[in-house]
């Protein structure tokens, strides 16, 4: 049966008619056509589908859209300024070459932004721990870790 | 995922009226949504506890620490109240899965699910916890019935968990590097005079290690457990660790937990 789900995505109120079993990631990608949020594993392992829900990083493949009713969701598309200026975390990924194929990157950035809000100057070890839920098959993580450290410090400095 | 009917009750009573037949409760969904995708569960109805406000929260009166069923792992990990009353419990919550899972997963869901490698069951058993439901109370000692099985009736809803505040405690876990679940996790709690030791990940379900409890009650020190050999009979053997290795890990993790509790 179709039900209606209403939420805020990237600051805009949206609603969609969906089946009750629809996942949040499906609404984001298929109903809203925001395809920056990726599906890697579809089993809660890889974090490619990470979005921010009410300010917290969550895996959008592991929840029903109905669980996000009324929530404030941000996807990778909502992170840069409207004029295209990159978010400091995005800029840090670019600067430190924190990606190769880029498939994991939206999830990495969404998790990193949430993490950096609470950890303005993380150590390498803390960053690696924070990335438990994000897998990358390309980079070996080294530059991702560097990027997140730099991005966190840039966010704290209000750049 | 098979189709189901979705419900959003606003109270435990409303939820209770809906749990019947093939209906299932939904907490954080971190286990259930994946199980449904794999069609290992195909409920007719999903009853979402997420909007029942009074199911989440943390209270402490110095002797007991009570945590509402819908309290997320991240909220337990970061709670000043938990860190003050039972720091080992906050540390345990911070070790569950990854930060995205901790943002959604709940104590009620974890306890109801009773995964044999889950972390919370070890804390409940070692801290002599009481599980409160819409129908009454369960002692942790009589609640966990082995793999994915508990004393809950099919239509029973966990509303909260109360832990006895110990004098000191610690949890150490040897993680599965892929899933972060416990290959072996040991929770040690010293109540001054009596000690409880609970082991998760090693067997078909969480269990207490009586010989270690006795030795630690006599003397709460790492050397009290260091030479206790755990029997491998009935322990899990899989691609990650043999029963013999798990048995060995129980002793090592227990020793480290005692060391950590003394710090
Ligand atoms: C990648 C990943 C890594 C993980 N790593 C760990 C780990 O290291 N350690 C660990 O312990 N866990 C781990 N988990 C499991 C995690 O802690 C889950 O959050 C937890 O097991 C289930 O909680 P939930 O709130 O998501 O429950 P749900 O998935 O919503 O529900 C689980 C089950 O409990 C029932 N239920 C839920 N709430 C209640 C209630 N109040 N009363 C009665 N029944 C109820 C549901 O009907 C369902 O059968 C991991 C999960 C993932 C996806
Ligand atoms: S696609 Fe969601 S965790 Fe991999
Ligand atoms: S850059 Fe390719 S998966 Fe991470």
PDB file of N, CA and C in Angstrom, chain B residues 126-218:
ATOM      1  N   UNK B 126      26.326  -9.173  33.861  1.00  0.00           N
ATOM      2  CA  UNK B 126      27.336  -8.865  34.882  1.00  0.00           C
ATOM      3  C   UNK B 126      26.830  -7.825  35.874  1.00  0.00           C
ATOM      4  N   UNK B 127      25.969  -6.929  35.424  1.00  0.00           N
ATOM      5  CA  UNK B 127      25.490  -5.854  36.317  1.00  0.00           C
ATOM      6  C   UNK B 127      24.137  -6.201  36.932  1.00  0.00           C
ATOM      7  N   UNK B 128      23.806  -7.493  36.892  1.00  0.00           N
ATOM      8  CA  UNK B 128      22.609  -7.985  37.561  1.00  0.00           C
ATOM      9  C   UNK B 128      21.392  -7.129  37.220  1.00  0.00           C
ATOM     10  N   UNK B 129      21.198  -6.892  35.941  1.00  0.00           N
ATOM     11  CA  UNK B 129      20.188  -5.940  35.492  1.00  0.00           C
ATOM     12  C   UNK B 129      18.778  -6.519  35.554  1.00  0.00           C
ATOM     13  N   UNK B 130      17.826  -5.613  35.569  1.00  0.00           N
ATOM     14  CA  UNK B 130      16.415  -5.978  35.486  1.00  0.00           C
ATOM     15  C   UNK B 130      15.865  -5.412  34.188  1.00  0.00           C
ATOM     16  N   UNK B 131      15.187  -6.255  33.431  1.00  0.00           N
ATOM     17  CA  UNK B 131      14.588  -5.830  32.174  1.00  0.00           C
ATOM     18  C   UNK B 131      13.110  -5.568  32.445  1.00  0.00           C
ATOM     19  N   UNK B 132      12.679  -4.342  32.209  1.00  0.00           N
ATOM     20  CA  UNK B 132      11.281  -4.000  32.444  1.00  0.00           C
ATOM     21  C   UNK B 132      10.532  -4.035  31.123  1.00  0.00           C
ATOM     22  N   UNK B 133       9.356  -4.640  31.165  1.00  0.00           N
ATOM     23  CA  UNK B 133       8.536  -4.716  29.956  1.00  0.00           C
ATOM     24  C   UNK B 133       7.134  -4.187  30.264  1.00  0.00           C
ATOM     25  N   UNK B 134       6.294  -4.180  29.251  1.00  0.00           N
ATOM     26  CA  UNK B 134       4.901  -3.751  29.466  1.00  0.00           C
ATOM     27  C   UNK B 134       4.139  -4.770  30.301  1.00  0.00           C
ATOM     28  N   UNK B 135       4.727  -5.955  30.532  1.00  0.00           N
ATOM     29  CA  UNK B 135       4.023  -6.995  31.283  1.00  0.00           C
ATOM     30  C   UNK B 135       4.630  -7.272  32.646  1.00  0.00           C
ATOM     31  N   UNK B 136       5.820  -6.739  32.911  1.00  0.00           N
ATOM     32  CA  UNK B 136       6.441  -7.021  34.207  1.00  0.00           C
ATOM     33  C   UNK B 136       7.936  -6.847  34.154  1.00  0.00           C
ATOM     34  N   UNK B 137       8.616  -7.635  34.977  1.00  0.00           N
ATOM     35  CA  UNK B 137      10.081  -7.515  35.056  1.00  0.00           C
ATOM     36  C   UNK B 137      10.744  -8.869  34.880  1.00  0.00           C
ATOM     37  N   UNK B 138      11.950  -8.845  34.321  1.00  0.00           N
ATOM     38  CA  UNK B 138      12.763 -10.062  34.182  1.00  0.00           C
ATOM     39  C   UNK B 138      14.137  -9.806  34.779  1.00  0.00           C
ATOM     40  N   UNK B 139      14.650 -10.778  35.529  1.00  0.00           N
ATOM     41  CA  UNK B 139      16.039 -10.704  35.974  1.00  0.00           C
ATOM     42  C   UNK B 139      16.930 -11.156  34.820  1.00  0.00           C
ATOM     43  N   UNK B 140      18.049 -10.462  34.648  1.00  0.00           N
ATOM     44  CA  UNK B 140      18.961 -10.822  33.543  1.00  0.00           C
ATOM     45  C   UNK B 140      19.363 -12.289  33.619  1.00  0.00           C
ATOM     46  N   UNK B 141      19.555 -12.802  34.848  1.00  0.00           N
ATOM     47  CA  UNK B 141      19.969 -14.197  35.020  1.00  0.00           C
ATOM     48  C   UNK B 141      18.994 -15.186  34.388  1.00  0.00           C
ATOM     49  N   UNK B 142      17.730 -14.775  34.288  1.00  0.00           N
ATOM     50  CA  UNK B 142      16.737 -15.714  33.746  1.00  0.00           C
ATOM     51  C   UNK B 142      16.209 -15.261  32.390  1.00  0.00           C
ATOM     52  N   UNK B 143      16.836 -14.258  31.820  1.00  0.00           N
ATOM     53  CA  UNK B 143      16.292 -13.639  30.605  1.00  0.00           C
ATOM     54  C   UNK B 143      16.898 -14.187  29.317  1.00  0.00           C
ATOM     55  N   UNK B 144      18.238 -14.353  29.326  1.00  0.00           N
ATOM     56  CA  UNK B 144      18.935 -14.757  28.092  1.00  0.00           C
ATOM     57  C   UNK B 144      18.937 -16.274  27.982  1.00  0.00           C
ATOM     58  N   UNK B 145      18.297 -16.786  26.917  1.00  0.00           N
ATOM     59  CA  UNK B 145      18.072 -18.234  26.818  1.00  0.00           C
ATOM     60  C   UNK B 145      18.875 -18.852  25.683  1.00  0.00           C
ATOM     61  N   UNK B 146      20.012 -18.292  25.360  1.00  0.00           N
ATOM     62  CA  UNK B 146      20.797 -18.853  24.254  1.00  0.00           C
ATOM     63  C   UNK B 146      20.494 -18.136  22.960  1.00  0.00           C
ATOM     64  N   UNK B 147      21.111 -18.599  21.893  1.00  0.00           N
ATOM     65  CA  UNK B 147      21.138 -17.896  20.623  1.00  0.00           C
ATOM     66  C   UNK B 147      19.817 -17.254  20.180  1.00  0.00           C
ATOM     67  N   UNK B 148      19.796 -15.943  20.091  1.00  0.00           N
ATOM     68  CA  UNK B 148      18.643 -15.173  19.621  1.00  0.00           C
ATOM     69  C   UNK B 148      17.349 -15.519  20.376  1.00  0.00           C
ATOM     70  N   UNK B 149      17.466 -16.007  21.600  1.00  0.00           N
ATOM     71  CA  UNK B 149      16.279 -16.410  22.354  1.00  0.00           C
ATOM     72  C   UNK B 149      16.293 -15.736  23.727  1.00  0.00           C
ATOM     73  N   UNK B 150      15.134 -15.224  24.132  1.00  0.00           N
ATOM     74  CA  UNK B 150      15.021 -14.591  25.450  1.00  0.00           C
ATOM     75  C   UNK B 150      13.735 -15.061  26.122  1.00  0.00           C
ATOM     76  N   UNK B 151      13.550 -14.606  27.353  1.00  0.00           N
ATOM     77  CA  UNK B 151      12.335 -14.950  28.092  1.00  0.00           C
ATOM     78  C   UNK B 151      11.130 -14.112  27.662  1.00  0.00           C
ATOM     79  N   UNK B 152      11.314 -13.217  26.696  1.00  0.00           N
ATOM     80  CA  UNK B 152      10.200 -12.355  26.271  1.00  0.00           C
ATOM     81  C   UNK B 152       9.105 -13.173  25.602  1.00  0.00           C
ATOM     82  N   UNK B 153       7.855 -12.858  25.913  1.00  0.00           N
ATOM     83  CA  UNK B 153       6.745 -13.436  25.164  1.00  0.00           C
ATOM     84  C   UNK B 153       6.687 -12.728  23.807  1.00  0.00           C
ATOM     85  N   UNK B 154       6.035 -13.365  22.855  1.00  0.00           N
ATOM     86  CA  UNK B 154       6.038 -12.833  21.487  1.00  0.00           C
ATOM     87  C   UNK B 154       5.452 -11.422  21.430  1.00  0.00           C
ATOM     88  N   UNK B 155       4.548 -11.126  22.349  1.00  0.00           N
ATOM     89  CA  UNK B 155       3.891  -9.819  22.288  1.00  0.00           C
ATOM     90  C   UNK B 155       4.349  -8.892  23.428  1.00  0.00           C
ATOM     91  N   UNK B 156       5.535  -9.181  23.961  1.00  0.00           N
ATOM     92  CA  UNK B 156       6.024  -8.395  25.089  1.00  0.00           C
ATOM     93  C   UNK B 156       6.973  -7.298  24.596  1.00  0.00           C
ATOM     94  N   UNK B 157       6.865  -6.117  25.180  1.00  0.00           N
ATOM     95  CA  UNK B 157       7.676  -4.979  24.740  1.00  0.00           C
ATOM     96  C   UNK B 157       8.605  -4.546  25.866  1.00  0.00           C
ATOM     97  N   UNK B 158       9.899  -4.522  25.583  1.00  0.00           N
ATOM     98  CA  UNK B 158      10.853  -4.012  26.576  1.00  0.00           C
ATOM     99  C   UNK B 158      10.656  -2.505  26.676  1.00  0.00           C
ATOM    100  N   UNK B 159      10.549  -2.006  27.904  1.00  0.00           N
ATOM    101  CA  UNK B 159      10.438  -0.552  28.067  1.00  0.00           C
ATOM    102  C   UNK B 159      11.735   0.041  28.618  1.00  0.00           C
ATOM    103  N   UNK B 160      12.505  -0.767  29.351  1.00  0.00           N
ATOM    104  CA  UNK B 160      13.770  -0.236  29.857  1.00  0.00           C
ATOM    105  C   UNK B 160      14.602  -1.299  30.539  1.00  0.00           C
ATOM    106  N   UNK B 161      15.823  -0.912  30.886  1.00  0.00           N
ATOM    107  CA  UNK B 161      16.757  -1.802  31.580  1.00  0.00           C
ATOM    108  C   UNK B 161      17.335  -1.034  32.763  1.00  0.00           C
ATOM    109  N   UNK B 162      17.336  -1.664  33.960  1.00  0.00           N
ATOM    110  CA  UNK B 162      17.975  -1.020  35.120  1.00  0.00           C
ATOM    111  C   UNK B 162      19.182  -1.838  35.526  1.00  0.00           C
ATOM    112  N   UNK B 163      20.296  -1.153  35.680  1.00  0.00           N
ATOM    113  CA  UNK B 163      21.550  -1.803  36.055  1.00  0.00           C
ATOM    114  C   UNK B 163      21.873  -1.485  37.501  1.00  0.00           C
ATOM    115  N   UNK B 164      22.411  -2.472  38.233  1.00  0.00           N
ATOM    116  CA  UNK B 164      22.937  -2.180  39.569  1.00  0.00           C
ATOM    117  C   UNK B 164      24.294  -1.525  39.409  1.00  0.00           C
ATOM    118  N   UNK B 165      24.501  -0.424  40.102  1.00  0.00           N
ATOM    119  CA  UNK B 165      25.773   0.289  39.986  1.00  0.00           C
ATOM    120  C   UNK B 165      26.837  -0.451  40.803  1.00  0.00           C
ATOM    121  N   UNK B 166      27.893  -0.920  40.149  1.00  0.00           N
ATOM    122  CA  UNK B 166      28.924  -1.662  40.868  1.00  0.00           C
ATOM    123  C   UNK B 166      29.948  -0.719  41.503  1.00  0.00           C
ATOM    124  N   UNK B 167      30.819  -1.304  42.330  1.00  0.00           N
ATOM    125  CA  UNK B 167      31.912  -0.522  42.869  1.00  0.00           C
ATOM    126  C   UNK B 167      32.881  -0.171  41.745  1.00  0.00           C
ATOM    127  N   UNK B 168      33.169  -1.167  40.922  1.00  0.00           N
ATOM    128  CA  UNK B 168      34.006  -0.946  39.741  1.00  0.00           C
ATOM    129  C   UNK B 168      33.699  -2.049  38.746  1.00  0.00           C
ATOM    130  N   UNK B 169      33.981  -1.735  37.484  1.00  0.00           N
ATOM    131  CA  UNK B 169      33.656  -2.693  36.423  1.00  0.00           C
ATOM    132  C   UNK B 169      34.447  -2.351  35.173  1.00  0.00           C
ATOM    133  N   UNK B 170      34.543  -3.312  34.278  1.00  0.00           N
ATOM    134  CA  UNK B 170      35.151  -3.039  32.978  1.00  0.00           C
ATOM    135  C   UNK B 170      34.712  -4.108  31.983  1.00  0.00           C
ATOM    136  N   UNK B 171      34.725  -3.724  30.720  1.00  0.00           N
ATOM    137  CA  UNK B 171      34.387  -4.637  29.630  1.00  0.00           C
ATOM    138  C   UNK B 171      35.529  -4.630  28.631  1.00  0.00           C
ATOM    139  N   UNK B 172      35.995  -5.812  28.277  1.00  0.00           N
ATOM    140  CA  UNK B 172      36.987  -5.874  27.205  1.00  0.00           C
ATOM    141  C   UNK B 172      36.476  -6.815  26.133  1.00  0.00           C
ATOM    142  N   UNK B 173      36.774  -6.435  24.903  1.00  0.00           N
ATOM    143  CA  UNK B 173      36.242  -7.228  23.787  1.00  0.00           C
ATOM    144  C   UNK B 173      37.318  -7.491  22.775  1.00  0.00           C
ATOM    145  N   UNK B 174      37.398  -8.749  22.347  1.00  0.00           N
ATOM    146  CA  UNK B 174      38.234  -9.110  21.214  1.00  0.00           C
ATOM    147  C   UNK B 174      37.308  -9.089  20.015  1.00  0.00           C
ATOM    148  N   UNK B 175      37.476  -8.059  19.182  1.00  0.00           N
ATOM    149  CA  UNK B 175      36.493  -7.802  18.119  1.00  0.00           C
ATOM    150  C   UNK B 175      36.725  -8.666  16.898  1.00  0.00           C
ATOM    151  N   UNK B 176      35.642  -9.038  16.263  1.00  0.00           N
ATOM    152  CA  UNK B 176      35.743  -9.523  14.901  1.00  0.00           C
ATOM    153  C   UNK B 176      36.085  -8.301  14.059  1.00  0.00           C
ATOM    154  N   UNK B 177      37.210  -8.325  13.341  1.00  0.00           N
ATOM    155  CA  UNK B 177      37.637  -7.093  12.669  1.00  0.00           C
ATOM    156  C   UNK B 177      36.677  -6.643  11.566  1.00  0.00           C
ATOM    157  N   UNK B 178      35.891  -7.537  11.033  1.00  0.00           N
ATOM    158  CA  UNK B 178      34.954  -7.124   9.980  1.00  0.00           C
ATOM    159  C   UNK B 178      33.645  -6.616  10.576  1.00  0.00           C
ATOM    160  N   UNK B 179      33.025  -7.378  11.449  1.00  0.00           N
ATOM    161  CA  UNK B 179      31.690  -6.994  11.920  1.00  0.00           C
ATOM    162  C   UNK B 179      31.737  -6.153  13.190  1.00  0.00           C
ATOM    163  N   UNK B 180      32.856  -6.172  13.897  1.00  0.00           N
ATOM    164  CA  UNK B 180      33.014  -5.497  15.187  1.00  0.00           C
ATOM    165  C   UNK B 180      32.237  -6.159  16.322  1.00  0.00           C
ATOM    166  N   UNK B 181      31.474  -7.191  16.022  1.00  0.00           N
ATOM    167  CA  UNK B 181      30.847  -7.967  17.093  1.00  0.00           C
ATOM    168  C   UNK B 181      31.951  -8.661  17.893  1.00  0.00           C
ATOM    169  N   UNK B 182      31.591  -9.192  19.057  1.00  0.00           N
ATOM    170  CA  UNK B 182      32.588  -9.820  19.922  1.00  0.00           C
ATOM    171  C   UNK B 182      32.911 -11.243  19.448  1.00  0.00           C
ATOM    172  N   UNK B 183      34.192 -11.527  19.242  1.00  0.00           N
ATOM    173  CA  UNK B 183      34.612 -12.931  19.131  1.00  0.00           C
ATOM    174  C   UNK B 183      34.568 -13.480  20.552  1.00  0.00           C
ATOM    175  N   UNK B 184      35.110 -12.692  21.469  1.00  0.00           N
ATOM    176  CA  UNK B 184      34.896 -12.911  22.906  1.00  0.00           C
ATOM    177  C   UNK B 184      34.875 -11.545  23.588  1.00  0.00           C
ATOM    178  N   UNK B 185      33.876 -11.337  24.433  1.00  0.00           N
ATOM    179  CA  UNK B 185      33.831 -10.123  25.245  1.00  0.00           C
ATOM    180  C   UNK B 185      33.570 -10.524  26.681  1.00  0.00           C
ATOM    181  N   UNK B 186      34.272  -9.893  27.622  1.00  0.00           N
ATOM    182  CA  UNK B 186      34.079 -10.248  29.036  1.00  0.00           C
ATOM    183  C   UNK B 186      33.790  -8.985  29.838  1.00  0.00           C
ATOM    184  N   UNK B 187      32.694  -9.015  30.577  1.00  0.00           N
ATOM    185  CA  UNK B 187      32.316  -7.912  31.460  1.00  0.00           C
ATOM    186  C   UNK B 187      32.512  -8.371  32.894  1.00  0.00           C
ATOM    187  N   UNK B 188      33.323  -7.629  33.637  1.00  0.00           N
ATOM    188  CA  UNK B 188      33.610  -7.963  35.037  1.00  0.00           C
ATOM    189  C   UNK B 188      33.053  -6.852  35.909  1.00  0.00           C
ATOM    190  N   UNK B 189      32.275  -7.212  36.927  1.00  0.00           N
ATOM    191  CA  UNK B 189      31.707  -6.192  37.817  1.00  0.00           C
ATOM    192  C   UNK B 189      31.936  -6.592  39.270  1.00  0.00           C
ATOM    193  N   UNK B 190      32.531  -5.684  40.012  1.00  0.00           N
ATOM    194  CA  UNK B 190      32.826  -5.926  41.425  1.00  0.00           C
ATOM    195  C   UNK B 190      31.832  -5.135  42.276  1.00  0.00           C
ATOM    196  N   UNK B 191      31.029  -5.854  43.052  1.00  0.00           N
ATOM    197  CA  UNK B 191      30.034  -5.198  43.904  1.00  0.00           C
ATOM    198  C   UNK B 191      30.522  -5.108  45.346  1.00  0.00           C
ATOM    199  N   UNK B 192      31.819  -5.332  45.566  1.00  0.00           N
ATOM    200  CA  UNK B 192      32.356  -5.303  46.926  1.00  0.00           C
ATOM    201  C   UNK B 192      31.843  -6.506  47.680  1.00  0.00           C
ATOM    202  N   UNK B 193      32.607  -7.590  47.679  1.00  0.00           N
ATOM    203  CA  UNK B 193      32.135  -8.827  48.310  1.00  0.00           C
ATOM    204  C   UNK B 193      31.676  -9.832  47.277  1.00  0.00           C
ATOM    205  N   UNK B 194      30.885  -9.402  46.321  1.00  0.00           N
ATOM    206  CA  UNK B 194      30.506 -10.333  45.258  1.00  0.00           C
ATOM    207  C   UNK B 194      30.939  -9.764  43.910  1.00  0.00           C
ATOM    208  N   UNK B 195      31.292 -10.697  43.030  1.00  0.00           N
ATOM    209  CA  UNK B 195      31.780 -10.305  41.708  1.00  0.00           C
ATOM    210  C   UNK B 195      30.989 -11.089  40.671  1.00  0.00           C
ATOM    211  N   UNK B 196      30.641 -10.417  39.578  1.00  0.00           N
ATOM    212  CA  UNK B 196      29.964 -11.125  38.484  1.00  0.00           C
ATOM    213  C   UNK B 196      30.790 -10.981  37.206  1.00  0.00           C
ATOM    214  N   UNK B 197      30.934 -12.109  36.507  1.00  0.00           N
ATOM    215  CA  UNK B 197      31.714 -12.134  35.263  1.00  0.00           C
ATOM    216  C   UNK B 197      30.812 -12.697  34.168  1.00  0.00           C
ATOM    217  N   UNK B 198      30.586 -11.926  33.105  1.00  0.00           N
ATOM    218  CA  UNK B 198      29.732 -12.402  32.020  1.00  0.00           C
ATOM    219  C   UNK B 198      30.529 -12.424  30.721  1.00  0.00           C
ATOM    220  N   UNK B 199      30.293 -13.495  29.962  1.00  0.00           N
ATOM    221  CA  UNK B 199      31.057 -13.731  28.736  1.00  0.00           C
ATOM    222  C   UNK B 199      30.104 -13.740  27.542  1.00  0.00           C
ATOM    223  N   UNK B 200      30.426 -12.946  26.515  1.00  0.00           N
ATOM    224  CA  UNK B 200      29.627 -12.962  25.290  1.00  0.00           C
ATOM    225  C   UNK B 200      30.512 -13.359  24.118  1.00  0.00           C
ATOM    226  N   UNK B 201      29.893 -13.811  23.034  1.00  0.00           N
ATOM    227  CA  UNK B 201      30.637 -14.152  21.820  1.00  0.00           C
ATOM    228  C   UNK B 201      31.217 -15.550  21.819  1.00  0.00           C
ATOM    229  N   UNK B 202      31.480 -16.092  23.006  1.00  0.00           N
ATOM    230  CA  UNK B 202      32.190 -17.370  23.081  1.00  0.00           C
ATOM    231  C   UNK B 202      31.261 -18.560  22.861  1.00  0.00           C
ATOM    232  N   UNK B 203      30.052 -18.467  23.384  1.00  0.00           N
ATOM    233  CA  UNK B 203      29.148 -19.614  23.317  1.00  0.00           C
ATOM    234  C   UNK B 203      27.875 -19.300  22.545  1.00  0.00           C
ATOM    235  N   UNK B 204      26.873 -20.152  22.719  1.00  0.00           N
ATOM    236  CA  UNK B 204      25.608 -19.971  22.008  1.00  0.00           C
ATOM    237  C   UNK B 204      24.829 -18.778  22.549  1.00  0.00           C
ATOM    238  N   UNK B 205      25.238 -18.311  23.697  1.00  0.00           N
ATOM    239  CA  UNK B 205      24.599 -17.139  24.290  1.00  0.00           C
ATOM    240  C   UNK B 205      25.480 -16.674  25.424  1.00  0.00           C
ATOM    241  N   UNK B 206      25.125 -15.511  25.979  1.00  0.00           N
ATOM    242  CA  UNK B 206      25.933 -14.964  27.060  1.00  0.00           C
ATOM    243  C   UNK B 206      25.853 -15.895  28.281  1.00  0.00           C
ATOM    244  N   UNK B 207      26.964 -16.025  29.041  1.00  0.00           N
ATOM    245  CA  UNK B 207      26.940 -16.874  30.246  1.00  0.00           C
ATOM    246  C   UNK B 207      27.860 -16.299  31.314  1.00  0.00           C
ATOM    247  N   UNK B 208      27.657 -16.752  32.556  1.00  0.00           N
ATOM    248  CA  UNK B 208      28.529 -16.327  33.647  1.00  0.00           C
ATOM    249  C   UNK B 208      29.643 -17.346  33.857  1.00  0.00           C
ATOM    250  N   UNK B 209      30.769 -16.870  34.324  1.00  0.00           N
ATOM    251  CA  UNK B 209      31.930 -17.730  34.529  1.00  0.00           C
ATOM    252  C   UNK B 209      32.140 -17.852  36.041  1.00  0.00           C
ATOM    253  N   UNK B 210      31.498 -18.894  36.626  1.00  0.00           N
ATOM    254  CA  UNK B 210      31.424 -19.010  38.088  1.00  0.00           C
ATOM    255  C   UNK B 210      32.789 -19.122  38.758  1.00  0.00           C
ATOM    256  N   UNK B 211      33.713 -19.904  38.158  1.00  0.00           N
ATOM    257  CA  UNK B 211      35.017 -20.081  38.809  1.00  0.00           C
ATOM    258  C   UNK B 211      35.774 -18.751  38.903  1.00  0.00           C
ATOM    259  N   UNK B 212      35.621 -17.922  37.895  1.00  0.00           N
ATOM    260  CA  UNK B 212      36.285 -16.610  37.933  1.00  0.00           C
ATOM    261  C   UNK B 212      35.628 -15.690  38.963  1.00  0.00           C
ATOM    262  N   UNK B 213      34.307 -15.772  39.045  1.00  0.00           N
ATOM    263  CA  UNK B 213      33.587 -14.941  40.023  1.00  0.00           C
ATOM    264  C   UNK B 213      34.073 -15.241  41.436  1.00  0.00           C
ATOM    265  N   UNK B 214      34.229 -16.551  41.713  1.00  0.00           N
ATOM    266  CA  UNK B 214      34.651 -16.964  43.047  1.00  0.00           C
ATOM    267  C   UNK B 214      36.065 -16.475  43.350  1.00  0.00           C
ATOM    268  N   UNK B 215      36.954 -16.689  42.384  1.00  0.00           N
ATOM    269  CA  UNK B 215      38.353 -16.289  42.566  1.00  0.00           C
ATOM    270  C   UNK B 215      38.466 -14.779  42.746  1.00  0.00           C
ATOM    271  N   UNK B 216      37.671 -14.023  42.009  1.00  0.00           N
ATOM    272  CA  UNK B 216      37.751 -12.562  42.094  1.00  0.00           C
ATOM    273  C   UNK B 216      37.093 -12.032  43.367  1.00  0.00           C
ATOM    274  N   UNK B 217      36.087 -12.756  43.859  1.00  0.00           N
ATOM    275  CA  UNK B 217      35.457 -12.331  45.114  1.00  0.00           C
ATOM    276  C   UNK B 217      36.458 -12.473  46.261  1.00  0.00           C
ATOM    277  N   UNK B 218      37.294 -13.528  46.186  1.00  0.00           N
ATOM    278  CA  UNK B 218      38.335 -13.729  47.205  1.00  0.00           C
ATOM    279  C   UNK B 218      39.406 -12.648  47.071  1.00  0.00           C
TER     280      UNK B 218
END
